[in-house]
Coordinates of C-alpha atoms in Angstrom, one line a residue:
Chain A
M1 CA -0.1 0.0 0.0
A2 CA 2.9 2.4 -0.7
D3 CA 1.1 5.7 -0.8
E4 CA 4.4 7.5 -1.5
N5 CA 3.7 10.7 -3.1
K6 CA 5.4 10.9 -6.5
P7 CA 7.4 14.0 -7.1
A8 CA 5.0 16.2 -8.9
G9 CA 7.4 17.4 -11.5
E10 CA 8.0 14.0 -12.6
V11 CA 5.9 13.7 -15.7
P12 CA 5.7 10.1 -17.0
A13 CA 7.2 9.5 -20.4
L14 CA 4.7 10.1 -23.2
N15 CA 4.2 7.1 -25.2
G16 CA 2.1 8.4 -28.0
T17 CA 3.1 7.3 -31.4
P18 CA 5.4 10.1 -32.6
G19 CA 4.5 9.6 -36.2
T20 CA 1.6 12.1 -36.1
Q21 CA 3.8 15.0 -35.0
S22 CA 5.1 16.0 -38.4
P23 CA 1.8 17.1 -40.1
E24 CA 1.0 19.0 -36.9
A25 CA 4.1 21.0 -37.2
T26 CA 3.1 22.3 -40.7
T27 CA 0.0 23.9 -39.5
S28 CA 1.2 27.1 -37.9
G29 CA -0.4 27.7 -34.5
T30 CA -2.4 30.8 -34.7
G31 CA -1.2 31.7 -31.2
G32 CA -3.1 31.8 -27.9
S33 CA -4.8 35.1 -28.7
T34 CA -8.0 33.6 -30.1
P35 CA -8.7 30.4 -28.4
A36 CA -12.3 30.4 -29.4
A37 CA -11.5 30.6 -33.1
E38 CA -8.8 27.9 -32.7
S39 CA -11.1 25.6 -30.8
A40 CA -12.3 23.9 -34.0
P41 CA -9.8 22.0 -35.9
K42 CA -12.2 21.6 -38.8
P43 CA -11.6 18.3 -40.5
A44 CA -12.8 19.6 -43.9
A45 CA -11.3 23.0 -44.4
A46 CA -14.4 24.9 -45.5
S47 CA -13.0 26.6 -48.6
P48 CA -15.5 27.6 -51.3
E49 CA -14.3 25.2 -53.9
V50 CA -14.8 22.2 -51.8
S51 CA -18.4 22.1 -52.6
A52 CA -17.8 22.2 -56.3
S53 CA -15.5 19.2 -56.6
K54 CA -16.5 17.2 -53.6
P55 CA -14.9 13.7 -53.7
A56 CA -11.5 14.6 -55.0
A57 CA -10.9 17.6 -52.8
E58 CA -12.3 15.8 -49.8
S59 CA -10.0 12.7 -50.0
A60 CA -6.9 14.8 -50.8
E61 CA -7.3 17.2 -48.0
K62 CA -8.4 14.9 -45.2
P63 CA -5.9 13.2 -43.0
A64 CA -6.2 9.4 -43.0
A65 CA -7.3 9.3 -39.4
K66 CA -11.0 10.2 -40.2
P67 CA -13.0 7.5 -41.7
A68 CA -14.2 7.7 -45.3
A69 CA -17.8 7.4 -44.2
K70 CA -18.0 11.1 -43.6
P71 CA -20.1 12.8 -46.3
P72 CA -19.0 16.0 -47.9
P73 CA -20.3 19.1 -46.2
K74 CA -23.6 20.1 -47.7
K75 CA -23.8 23.7 -46.2
K76 CA -21.0 25.5 -44.7
A77 CA -21.2 25.4 -40.8
P78 CA -19.4 28.2 -39.0
A79 CA -16.0 27.0 -38.2
V80 CA -15.8 28.6 -34.8
M81 CA -18.0 28.4 -31.7
E82 CA -20.6 31.2 -31.9
V83 CA -20.0 32.6 -28.5
S84 CA -21.5 35.5 -26.9
P85 CA -20.0 37.6 -24.1
W86 CA -20.8 36.6 -20.5
E87 CA -21.7 39.5 -18.3
G88 CA -23.0 40.0 -14.8
P89 CA -21.9 40.7 -11.2
L90 CA -19.9 37.5 -11.0
V91 CA -18.0 38.5 -14.1
D92 CA -17.3 41.9 -12.8
A93 CA -16.1 40.5 -9.4
L94 CA -13.8 38.1 -11.2
K95 CA -12.4 40.8 -13.5
E96 CA -11.6 43.0 -10.5
R97 CA -10.0 40.1 -8.7
F98 CA -8.1 38.4 -11.4
G99 CA -7.6 41.1 -14.1
A100 CA -5.7 39.9 -17.0
Q101 CA -5.3 36.4 -15.8
V102 CA -8.8 35.6 -17.1
T103 CA -8.6 36.2 -20.9
E104 CA -12.2 35.7 -21.9
F105 CA -15.7 35.5 -20.4
L106 CA -17.9 33.8 -22.8
S107 CA -21.3 32.1 -23.1
Y108 CA -22.5 29.4 -25.4
R109 CA -26.0 28.0 -25.4
D110 CA -26.7 29.8 -22.2
Q111 CA -23.8 28.1 -20.6
D112 CA -21.1 30.3 -19.1
F113 CA -17.4 29.7 -19.2
L114 CA -14.2 31.6 -18.8
V115 CA -10.8 31.1 -20.2
A116 CA -7.9 31.6 -17.8
E117 CA -4.2 31.3 -17.4
L118 CA -3.4 27.8 -16.3
S119 CA -1.7 29.2 -13.2
A120 CA -4.9 31.2 -12.3
A121 CA -7.3 28.2 -12.5
I122 CA -6.9 27.1 -8.8
P123 CA -7.0 30.6 -7.3
I124 CA -10.1 31.1 -9.2
I125 CA -11.7 27.9 -8.0
E126 CA -10.7 28.7 -4.5
Y127 CA -12.2 32.2 -4.8
L128 CA -15.3 30.9 -6.2
K129 CA -15.7 28.4 -3.5
L130 CA -14.9 30.7 -0.6
E131 CA -16.5 34.0 -1.7
Q132 CA -19.0 33.1 -4.3
D133 CA -20.4 29.8 -3.0
F134 CA -19.4 27.6 -5.8
D135 CA -19.2 24.7 -3.4
Y136 CA -19.5 21.7 -5.7
L137 CA -16.8 20.7 -8.2
V138 CA -18.8 18.8 -10.7
D139 CA -16.1 17.6 -13.0
I140 CA -12.6 17.9 -14.2
T141 CA -11.8 16.8 -17.7
A142 CA -9.5 17.7 -20.6
V143 CA -9.7 18.0 -24.4
D144 CA -6.8 17.3 -26.6
Y145 CA -6.1 19.5 -29.6
P146 CA -2.8 18.2 -30.9
K147 CA -2.4 20.9 -33.5
R148 CA -2.3 23.7 -31.0
E149 CA 0.8 25.1 -29.4
K150 CA -0.6 24.2 -26.0
R151 CA -2.4 21.0 -26.9
F152 CA -4.6 20.4 -23.8
E153 CA -7.6 22.3 -22.7
V154 CA -8.3 21.4 -19.1
V155 CA -11.9 22.0 -18.0
W156 CA -13.3 22.4 -14.5
I157 CA -17.0 22.5 -14.0
L158 CA -18.3 24.2 -10.9
Y159 CA -21.7 24.5 -9.5
S160 CA -23.2 26.7 -6.8
F161 CA -26.1 25.1 -4.8
D162 CA -27.2 28.5 -3.4
K163 CA -27.1 30.3 -6.7
N164 CA -28.1 27.3 -8.9
L165 CA -25.4 28.3 -11.3
R166 CA -23.0 26.3 -13.3
V167 CA -19.6 27.7 -14.5
R168 CA -16.9 26.3 -16.6
I169 CA -13.3 27.2 -16.3
K170 CA -11.0 26.4 -19.2
A171 CA -7.2 26.7 -19.3
H172 CA -4.6 25.6 -21.9
A173 CA -1.8 23.4 -20.9
A174 CA 1.1 22.3 -23.0
D175 CA 2.3 18.7 -23.1
G176 CA 4.3 18.1 -20.0
E177 CA 2.9 21.2 -18.2
S178 CA 1.4 20.4 -14.8
P179 CA -1.6 22.3 -13.6
A180 CA -2.0 22.7 -9.9
T181 CA -4.2 20.2 -8.1
A182 CA -7.7 21.2 -6.9
V183 CA -7.7 18.6 -4.1
N184 CA -7.1 21.2 -1.4
A185 CA -10.2 23.0 -2.4
H186 CA -12.5 20.2 -3.3
L187 CA -11.7 16.6 -2.2
T188 CA -13.6 15.2 -5.2
A189 CA -10.8 16.4 -7.4
D190 CA -8.7 13.4 -6.3
W191 CA -10.1 10.8 -8.6
L192 CA -11.1 13.2 -11.3
E193 CA -7.6 14.4 -11.6
R194 CA -6.3 10.8 -11.6
E195 CA -8.6 10.0 -14.4
V196 CA -7.4 13.0 -16.5
F197 CA -3.8 11.9 -15.8
D198 CA -4.7 8.3 -16.8
M199 CA -6.3 9.3 -20.0
F200 CA -4.3 12.3 -21.1
G201 CA -1.0 12.2 -19.3
I202 CA -1.6 15.5 -17.6
A203 CA 0.0 15.2 -14.1
F204 CA -1.4 17.6 -11.5
E205 CA 1.0 19.2 -9.3
G206 CA 0.6 18.7 -5.6
H207 CA -1.8 15.8 -6.0
P208 CA -1.3 13.4 -3.1
N209 CA -1.6 10.3 -5.2
M210 CA -1.0 11.0 -8.8
K211 CA -1.2 7.5 -10.4
R212 CA -3.5 5.8 -12.9
I213 CA -7.0 5.0 -11.9
L214 CA -8.8 3.0 -14.5
L215 CA -5.9 1.4 -16.5
P216 CA -3.2 -0.8 -14.8
D217 CA -0.5 1.1 -13.2
E218 CA 2.2 -0.3 -15.5
W219 CA 0.2 0.6 -18.8
Q220 CA 2.1 2.6 -21.3
G221 CA 0.3 5.4 -23.2
H222 CA -2.7 7.7 -22.5
P223 CA -5.7 6.6 -24.6
L224 CA -7.6 9.8 -24.9
R225 CA -4.8 11.6 -26.7
K226 CA -5.8 12.0 -30.3
E227 CA -2.8 10.1 -31.7
Y228 CA -3.6 7.0 -29.6
S229 CA -5.5 4.8 -32.1
I230 CA -8.8 3.2 -31.1
I231 CA -7.4 -0.3 -31.5
Q232 CA -4.0 0.5 -30.0
Q233 CA -3.1 -1.1 -26.7
D234 CA -0.1 -1.8 -24.6
Q235 CA 0.9 -5.1 -26.3
D236 CA 3.7 -5.8 -23.8
W237 CA 1.3 -5.4 -20.9
V238 CA -1.3 -7.6 -22.4
R239 CA 1.2 -10.3 -23.3
E240 CA 2.8 -10.2 -19.8
N241 CA -0.3 -10.1 -17.8
L242 CA -3.0 -11.8 -19.8
Q243 CA -0.8 -14.3 -21.5
I244 CA -2.4 -13.6 -24.9
E245 CA -1.3 -12.4 -28.2
S246 CA -3.8 -9.9 -29.5
A247 CA -4.0 -8.7 -33.0
Chain B
M1 CA -7.7 27.8 2.0
S2 CA -7.7 27.0 5.8
E3 CA -11.4 26.0 5.6
A4 CA -10.9 23.5 2.8
T5 CA -7.7 22.0 4.2
T6 CA -9.3 21.1 7.5
L7 CA -11.5 18.8 5.6
A8 CA -8.5 16.8 4.2
V9 CA -8.6 13.1 4.9
P10 CA -6.9 11.9 8.1
E11 CA -3.9 9.7 7.1
A12 CA -3.9 6.1 7.6
T13 CA -0.6 4.9 9.0
F14 CA 1.2 1.8 8.3
L15 CA 3.5 1.9 11.2
D16 CA 1.2 0.6 13.7
S17 CA 1.8 -3.1 14.2
N18 CA -2.0 -3.7 15.0
E19 CA -2.9 -2.8 11.5
M20 CA -3.7 -5.4 9.0
V21 CA -4.4 -5.1 5.3
L22 CA -7.2 -7.2 3.9
N23 CA -8.2 -7.5 0.3
M24 CA -11.8 -7.6 -0.6
G25 CA -12.9 -8.4 -4.1
P26 CA -12.8 -8.0 -7.1
Q27 CA -14.9 -11.2 -7.1
H28 CA -17.0 -10.6 -4.0
P29 CA -20.7 -11.0 -4.3
S30 CA -21.4 -7.9 -2.3
T31 CA -19.4 -5.5 -4.3
H32 CA -22.0 -5.5 -7.1
G33 CA -19.6 -6.2 -9.9
V34 CA -15.8 -6.1 -10.1
L35 CA -14.8 -3.6 -7.4
R36 CA -11.7 -4.3 -5.3
V37 CA -11.5 -2.6 -2.0
I38 CA -8.2 -2.8 0.1
L39 CA -9.1 -2.5 3.7
K40 CA -6.8 -1.3 6.5
L41 CA -8.0 -2.8 9.6
D42 CA -7.3 -2.5 13.2
G43 CA -9.0 -5.5 14.6
E44 CA -12.6 -5.3 13.3
T45 CA -12.4 -1.6 12.8
V46 CA -11.7 -0.1 9.3
R47 CA -8.9 2.5 9.5
G48 CA -8.8 3.2 5.8
T49 CA -9.8 1.9 2.4
E50 CA -8.5 2.0 -1.1
C51 CA -10.6 1.3 -4.1
V52 CA -9.0 -0.4 -7.1
I53 CA -11.3 0.1 -10.1
G54 CA -11.0 -0.2 -13.9
Y55 CA -11.8 -3.9 -14.2
L56 CA -14.7 -3.1 -16.5
H57 CA -13.0 -0.3 -18.4
R58 CA -13.9 -0.4 -22.0
G59 CA -12.8 3.1 -23.2
V60 CA -16.3 4.4 -23.8
E61 CA -15.1 7.9 -24.2
K62 CA -12.6 6.9 -26.9
I63 CA -15.1 4.9 -28.7
A64 CA -17.3 8.0 -28.8
E65 CA -14.6 9.9 -30.7
N66 CA -14.7 7.2 -33.3
R67 CA -18.4 6.9 -33.9
T68 CA -21.0 9.2 -35.1
Y69 CA -23.3 10.8 -32.6
V70 CA -26.1 8.4 -33.6
Q71 CA -23.9 5.4 -33.6
F72 CA -22.7 6.1 -30.1
A73 CA -26.1 6.2 -28.6
P74 CA -26.4 2.4 -27.8
Y75 CA -23.1 2.5 -26.0
V76 CA -24.3 4.8 -23.2
D77 CA -26.8 2.0 -22.2
R78 CA -23.9 -0.1 -21.3
M79 CA -22.6 2.2 -18.7
D80 CA -25.2 2.3 -16.0
Y81 CA -26.8 -1.0 -17.3
V82 CA -29.6 -1.1 -14.6
A83 CA -30.7 2.4 -15.6
A84 CA -30.1 2.4 -19.4
V85 CA -33.0 4.7 -20.0
S86 CA -31.6 7.4 -17.8
N87 CA -28.3 7.1 -19.6
A88 CA -30.0 7.4 -23.0
L89 CA -32.0 10.3 -21.8
G90 CA -28.8 12.1 -20.6
Y91 CA -26.9 11.5 -23.8
C92 CA -29.8 12.4 -26.1
H93 CA -30.5 15.5 -24.1
A94 CA -26.8 16.4 -24.3
V95 CA -26.5 16.1 -27.9
E96 CA -29.8 17.8 -28.5
T97 CA -28.6 20.8 -26.5
T98 CA -25.3 20.8 -28.4
A99 CA -27.1 20.7 -31.8
G100 CA -30.0 22.9 -30.7
V101 CA -32.7 20.4 -31.5
E102 CA -36.2 20.8 -30.2
I103 CA -38.1 17.8 -28.9
P104 CA -41.8 17.4 -29.5
E105 CA -44.1 17.4 -26.5
R106 CA -45.2 13.8 -26.8
A107 CA -41.7 12.5 -27.0
Q108 CA -40.8 14.4 -23.8
V109 CA -43.7 13.0 -22.0
V110 CA -42.8 9.4 -23.1
R111 CA -39.3 10.0 -22.2
V112 CA -40.3 11.1 -18.6
I113 CA -42.5 8.1 -18.2
L114 CA -39.8 5.7 -19.2
A115 CA -37.1 7.4 -17.3
E116 CA -39.2 7.3 -14.1
L117 CA -40.1 3.7 -14.6
N118 CA -36.4 3.1 -14.9
R119 CA -35.7 4.9 -11.7
I120 CA -38.1 2.6 -10.0
A121 CA -36.4 -0.4 -11.6
S122 CA -32.9 0.9 -10.6
H123 CA -34.0 1.5 -6.9
L124 CA -35.7 -1.9 -6.9
L125 CA -32.5 -3.6 -7.8
W126 CA -30.6 -1.5 -5.3
L127 CA -33.1 -2.4 -2.5
G128 CA -33.0 -6.1 -3.2
T129 CA -29.3 -6.4 -3.4
H130 CA -28.7 -4.1 -0.5
A131 CA -31.0 -5.9 1.7
L132 CA -29.5 -9.2 0.6
D133 CA -26.0 -7.9 1.5
I134 CA -27.1 -7.0 4.9
G135 CA -28.7 -10.4 5.4
A136 CA -32.5 -9.9 4.6
M137 CA -33.1 -12.6 2.2
T138 CA -36.8 -12.0 1.4
P139 CA -36.9 -8.4 -0.2
V140 CA -34.8 -9.4 -3.3
F141 CA -37.5 -11.8 -4.5
Y142 CA -40.2 -9.2 -4.1
C143 CA -38.1 -6.5 -5.7
F144 CA -37.3 -8.6 -8.7
R145 CA -40.9 -9.5 -9.1
E146 CA -41.9 -5.9 -9.3
R147 CA -38.9 -4.9 -11.4
E148 CA -40.0 -7.6 -13.9
E149 CA -43.1 -5.7 -14.6
V150 CA -41.2 -2.6 -15.4
L151 CA -38.9 -4.5 -17.7
K152 CA -42.0 -6.1 -19.4
I153 CA -43.2 -2.6 -20.3
F154 CA -39.8 -1.8 -21.7
E155 CA -39.9 -5.0 -23.7
K156 CA -43.2 -4.3 -25.1
Y157 CA -42.3 -0.7 -25.9
C158 CA -38.9 -1.3 -27.7
G159 CA -38.3 -5.0 -27.6
A160 CA -35.4 -4.9 -25.1
R161 CA -35.5 -5.2 -21.4
L162 CA -32.2 -3.8 -20.1
T163 CA -30.1 -2.1 -22.6
T164 CA -33.1 -0.5 -24.3
H165 CA -31.8 2.1 -26.6
A166 CA -35.2 3.5 -26.2
F167 CA -34.6 7.1 -27.3
R168 CA -33.2 8.7 -30.4
I169 CA -31.6 12.0 -30.8
G170 CA -34.5 14.3 -31.5
G171 CA -37.2 12.3 -29.9
L172 CA -38.2 8.7 -30.1
Q173 CA -37.8 5.9 -32.6
Y174 CA -41.0 4.1 -31.8
E175 CA -44.5 5.2 -31.0
T176 CA -46.0 3.8 -27.9
Y177 CA -47.8 0.4 -28.3
G178 CA -51.6 0.1 -27.9
G179 CA -52.3 -0.1 -24.1
F180 CA -49.0 1.6 -23.0
E181 CA -51.0 4.1 -20.9
K182 CA -53.0 1.3 -19.3
D183 CA -49.9 -0.7 -18.5
C184 CA -48.2 2.3 -16.8
L185 CA -51.3 3.1 -14.7
A186 CA -51.9 -0.5 -13.8
F187 CA -48.3 -0.7 -12.8
C188 CA -48.5 2.3 -10.5
D189 CA -51.7 1.1 -8.9
W190 CA -50.2 -2.3 -8.3
F191 CA -46.7 -1.1 -7.3
L192 CA -47.4 1.5 -4.6
P193 CA -48.9 -1.1 -2.0
K194 CA -45.8 -3.1 -2.8
V195 CA -43.6 -0.3 -1.5
D196 CA -45.6 -0.3 1.7
E197 CA -44.9 -4.0 1.9
Y198 CA -41.2 -3.5 1.7
E199 CA -41.3 -0.9 4.3
E200 CA -43.3 -3.3 6.5
L201 CA -40.5 -5.7 6.1
L202 CA -37.7 -3.4 6.7
T203 CA -38.4 0.0 8.2
T204 CA -39.1 -1.1 11.7
N205 CA -37.2 -4.3 11.5
R206 CA -34.9 -4.3 14.5
I207 CA -32.0 -6.1 12.5
W208 CA -32.4 -3.8 9.6
V209 CA -32.3 -0.7 11.8
G210 CA -29.4 -2.0 13.7
R211 CA -27.4 -2.7 10.6
T212 CA -28.2 0.6 8.9
K213 CA -28.8 3.4 11.5
G214 CA -25.8 5.5 12.2
I215 CA -23.7 3.6 9.6
G216 CA -21.7 5.3 6.8
I217 CA -22.7 8.7 7.8
L218 CA -21.9 11.4 5.2
D219 CA -23.1 14.9 6.2
A220 CA -24.2 17.7 3.8
D221 CA -20.8 19.5 3.8
E222 CA -18.9 16.3 3.1
C223 CA -21.3 15.4 0.3
K224 CA -20.5 18.7 -1.4
E225 CA -16.9 18.3 -0.7
Y226 CA -16.8 14.9 -2.4
G227 CA -19.2 16.0 -5.1
V228 CA -21.7 13.3 -4.1
T229 CA -25.2 13.7 -5.6
G230 CA -28.4 11.9 -5.8
P231 CA -30.1 10.1 -2.9
V232 CA -26.9 10.2 -0.8
L233 CA -26.9 14.0 -0.9
R234 CA -30.7 14.2 -0.2
A235 CA -30.3 11.8 2.7
A236 CA -28.0 14.4 4.2
G237 CA -30.7 17.0 4.1
V238 CA -29.9 18.9 1.0
E239 CA -33.1 19.3 -1.0
W240 CA -31.4 19.3 -4.4
D241 CA -32.6 17.4 -7.4
L242 CA -31.7 18.4 -11.0
R243 CA -35.2 17.8 -12.1
R244 CA -36.2 20.7 -9.9
A245 CA -33.0 22.8 -9.9
Q246 CA -32.4 22.8 -13.6
P247 CA -35.4 21.2 -15.3
Y248 CA -35.1 19.3 -18.5
C249 CA -37.4 17.3 -20.6
G250 CA -40.4 19.2 -19.2
Y251 CA -39.9 18.2 -15.6
E252 CA -41.0 21.7 -14.6
N253 CA -44.5 20.7 -15.5
Y254 CA -44.8 17.9 -13.0
E255 CA -45.6 18.0 -9.4
F256 CA -43.5 15.9 -7.2
D257 CA -41.7 16.2 -3.8
I258 CA -38.0 15.9 -3.2
P259 CA -37.7 13.5 -0.3
T260 CA -35.0 14.4 2.2
C261 CA -33.7 13.2 5.5
Q262 CA -31.3 14.7 8.0
N263 CA -28.9 12.1 9.3
G264 CA -27.2 11.0 6.1
D265 CA -26.7 7.5 7.3
T266 CA -27.5 4.2 5.5
Y267 CA -31.0 4.0 7.0
D268 CA -31.9 7.6 5.8
R269 CA -30.6 6.8 2.3
Y270 CA -33.0 3.8 2.4
L271 CA -35.9 5.9 3.4
V272 CA -35.1 8.5 0.7
R273 CA -35.0 5.9 -2.1
M274 CA -38.2 4.3 -0.8
A275 CA -39.9 7.8 -1.0
E276 CA -38.4 8.5 -4.4
M277 CA -40.0 5.4 -5.8
R278 CA -43.4 6.7 -4.7
Q279 CA -42.6 10.0 -6.2
S280 CA -41.7 8.4 -9.5
A281 CA -45.0 6.6 -9.6
R282 CA -46.7 10.0 -9.1
I283 CA -44.7 11.4 -12.0
I284 CA -45.7 8.5 -14.1
R285 CA -49.4 9.1 -13.4
Q286 CA -49.1 12.7 -14.4
G287 CA -47.1 11.8 -17.5
V288 CA -49.9 9.4 -18.7
E289 CA -52.4 12.2 -18.2
K290 CA -50.3 14.6 -20.3
L291 CA -49.8 12.1 -23.1
A292 CA -51.5 13.7 -26.1
P293 CA -51.2 12.6 -29.7
G294 CA -48.5 14.4 -31.7
P295 CA -45.2 13.9 -33.5
I296 CA -42.5 11.9 -31.7
K297 CA -39.5 13.1 -33.5
G298 CA -38.2 16.6 -34.0
K299 CA -36.5 17.9 -37.0
V300 CA -33.1 16.3 -37.0
S301 CA -31.1 15.8 -40.2
K302 CA -30.1 12.2 -40.9
V303 CA -26.5 13.3 -40.9
L304 CA -26.3 15.0 -37.5
K305 CA -23.6 17.6 -37.4
P306 CA -23.8 20.0 -34.4
A307 CA -22.3 23.4 -34.9
V308 CA -18.9 23.9 -33.5
G309 CA -19.2 24.3 -29.7
E310 CA -19.2 22.7 -26.4
T311 CA -21.9 22.1 -23.8
Y312 CA -22.2 20.3 -20.4
T313 CA -25.6 18.9 -19.8
S314 CA -26.6 16.8 -16.9
I315 CA -29.7 15.0 -15.7
E316 CA -30.8 13.5 -12.4
A317 CA -30.1 9.8 -12.9
P318 CA -31.2 7.3 -10.3
K319 CA -27.7 7.5 -8.7
G320 CA -27.0 11.2 -9.0
E321 CA -25.9 13.8 -11.4
L322 CA -25.1 12.2 -14.8
G323 CA -23.5 14.7 -17.0
Y324 CA -22.3 14.7 -20.6
F325 CA -19.6 17.2 -21.7
V326 CA -19.9 17.3 -25.5
V327 CA -17.4 19.0 -27.7
S328 CA -18.3 19.3 -31.4
D329 CA -16.0 20.3 -34.1
G330 CA -18.8 20.5 -36.6
S331 CA -18.4 17.1 -38.0
V332 CA -20.6 13.9 -37.7
Q333 CA -18.4 12.6 -35.0
P334 CA -18.1 14.1 -31.6
Y335 CA -14.7 15.6 -31.0
R336 CA -14.8 14.6 -27.4
I337 CA -17.5 13.2 -25.1
R338 CA -16.8 13.2 -21.4
V339 CA -19.2 11.3 -19.2
R340 CA -19.6 12.5 -15.7
P341 CA -20.8 9.4 -13.9
P342 CA -22.6 9.6 -10.6
S343 CA -21.3 6.2 -9.5
F344 CA -17.6 7.0 -10.0
V345 CA -17.8 10.3 -8.1
N346 CA -20.0 8.9 -5.3
L347 CA -17.8 5.9 -4.8
Q348 CA -14.9 8.1 -3.9
A349 CA -16.7 9.0 -0.7
L350 CA -16.5 5.3 0.3
D351 CA -13.3 5.8 2.3
R352 CA -14.8 8.6 4.4
M353 CA -17.9 6.6 5.0
C354 CA -16.0 3.5 6.1
R355 CA -13.5 4.9 8.4
G356 CA -14.1 3.9 12.0
S357 CA -16.9 1.4 11.1
L358 CA -16.7 -2.4 11.2
V359 CA -15.8 -4.8 8.4
A360 CA -19.3 -6.0 8.1
D361 CA -20.5 -2.5 7.7
V362 CA -18.3 -2.0 4.6
V363 CA -20.7 -4.3 2.7
A364 CA -23.6 -2.2 3.8
I365 CA -22.0 1.0 2.8
I366 CA -21.0 -0.2 -0.6
G367 CA -24.6 -1.2 -1.1
T368 CA -25.9 2.1 0.1
I369 CA -23.9 4.2 -2.2
D370 CA -25.6 2.3 -5.1
I371 CA -22.8 2.0 -7.6
V372 CA -22.8 0.1 -10.8
L373 CA -19.3 -0.8 -12.0
G374 CA -20.1 -0.4 -15.6
E375 CA -20.6 3.2 -15.0
V376 CA -17.6 3.6 -12.6
D377 CA -15.2 2.1 -15.1
R378 CA -16.8 3.1 -18.4

């Protein structure tokens, strides 16, 4: 039962297949200035001529990862999230308190979220808990955008019982970067952060027990990274522990 | 953060020579699936626990990224497989929110009726197995008898009993069968006296009270701290139910009470779930009254491509808040789907609830959280 705390800085080796790195490098990151615009790595670049010569342009443009079953786009959907600004007393309070650390206050489909610096996420969560009654940490998760300069988007979802409000906090994290743990503010963060670590390889700094939770401890690779194929698995682990050769 | 740090878990030491480590599971009948709990014991007293989970991990979230929105719908039934309808409701609701799809009135009402029937079925399975764990042999037979009637309604409606895939994005696939309303009402009439029967067996039963009262206490603050929702939270005195707090699927049009208790122990959680079954029957009756002819599917294109965006949508599943975080990149496949399962989050509080209690109570506490490992591990 060795509950030894792993040194937080020790980020486990990333075992993703490095093959997918090269095409990413070609797409120049548009920088962190407009995360909303960036949030949509459109599979089919919606250029006007696509609709004219559908099949040829489609197959040429698309990376092999997406299945061929996808039909060509019939009408052009907007490539960015159609967000509206989020305003209100809570936003004013947060602006006053955190200033430039929060880059955006946005709302989409009546759901409010803010985009903050990675280092500011935990202070914001603590502030919201202690002074704004956001006493329930609903979920912590992440989304992988391999083409971005900072590939991960870490998402915290908070809820206030008193106000009946839900707020999302988003922050960008580069591969190997460690967000601070939320365990000291919300105990529920313990398993949630372990799952994010397990699935994405984002190690949370200061977490008391940063190890895998769903996959075996010795498993190599983080399945929810985009380069991890759906049929990929840790062959060595399977062979060693299950004594089977899988395809 | 002084307030928060005081709530940190007291440490279990390994230096004390009296401490013994005992492994429970993963193949233990009372762990309701493949849950392994490592107990740190001082004699009969539990000093700490550690859950080892993941035995049923199927990578559901990864599968979602490789299927279309429509193709992924049957998979969600396999998470909380005793409440498949609630899972389907949560998923369809989340995708509809992301895509901005409106659901016809009739489809909403049928959804509510089926979801509440499923809540009853889920609570019945919980009651039967929970009582069996504690040593009351009889209730499980009664519970399964009543649950069978719910499953029969599901079977008549969509052909499946457990993993129903009853809903489709945008509404329903099937119109209700002839006599659906009659079956639902007949079930409610027949079922409510049965709840009284269970209560007669258990509520004042000395052994039952002795095994559950004051066991596995989790107060309101601890519930919030651990993110615990559902009947466990309500048994601690917090009158919070997503059907009331943030209504979906037309729940704002139904009259129902949110049962609560004050002590937050195993016995109170039992009382809350019993009351919830009665409330569900009440909602079903109102639903049948509201059932008017009309379309059952909204306008959804065959190739569903939600606009670029992300939403978090949650419903009150039988076990607590079931949330879906859907990220769309504008294609037919979800860019990311995150399931926020109530079982996974609630199970985390097991350690706090078990500390200081006896080994035999661990079984009762695992039962009272009402977990389904398919949902914990996904």
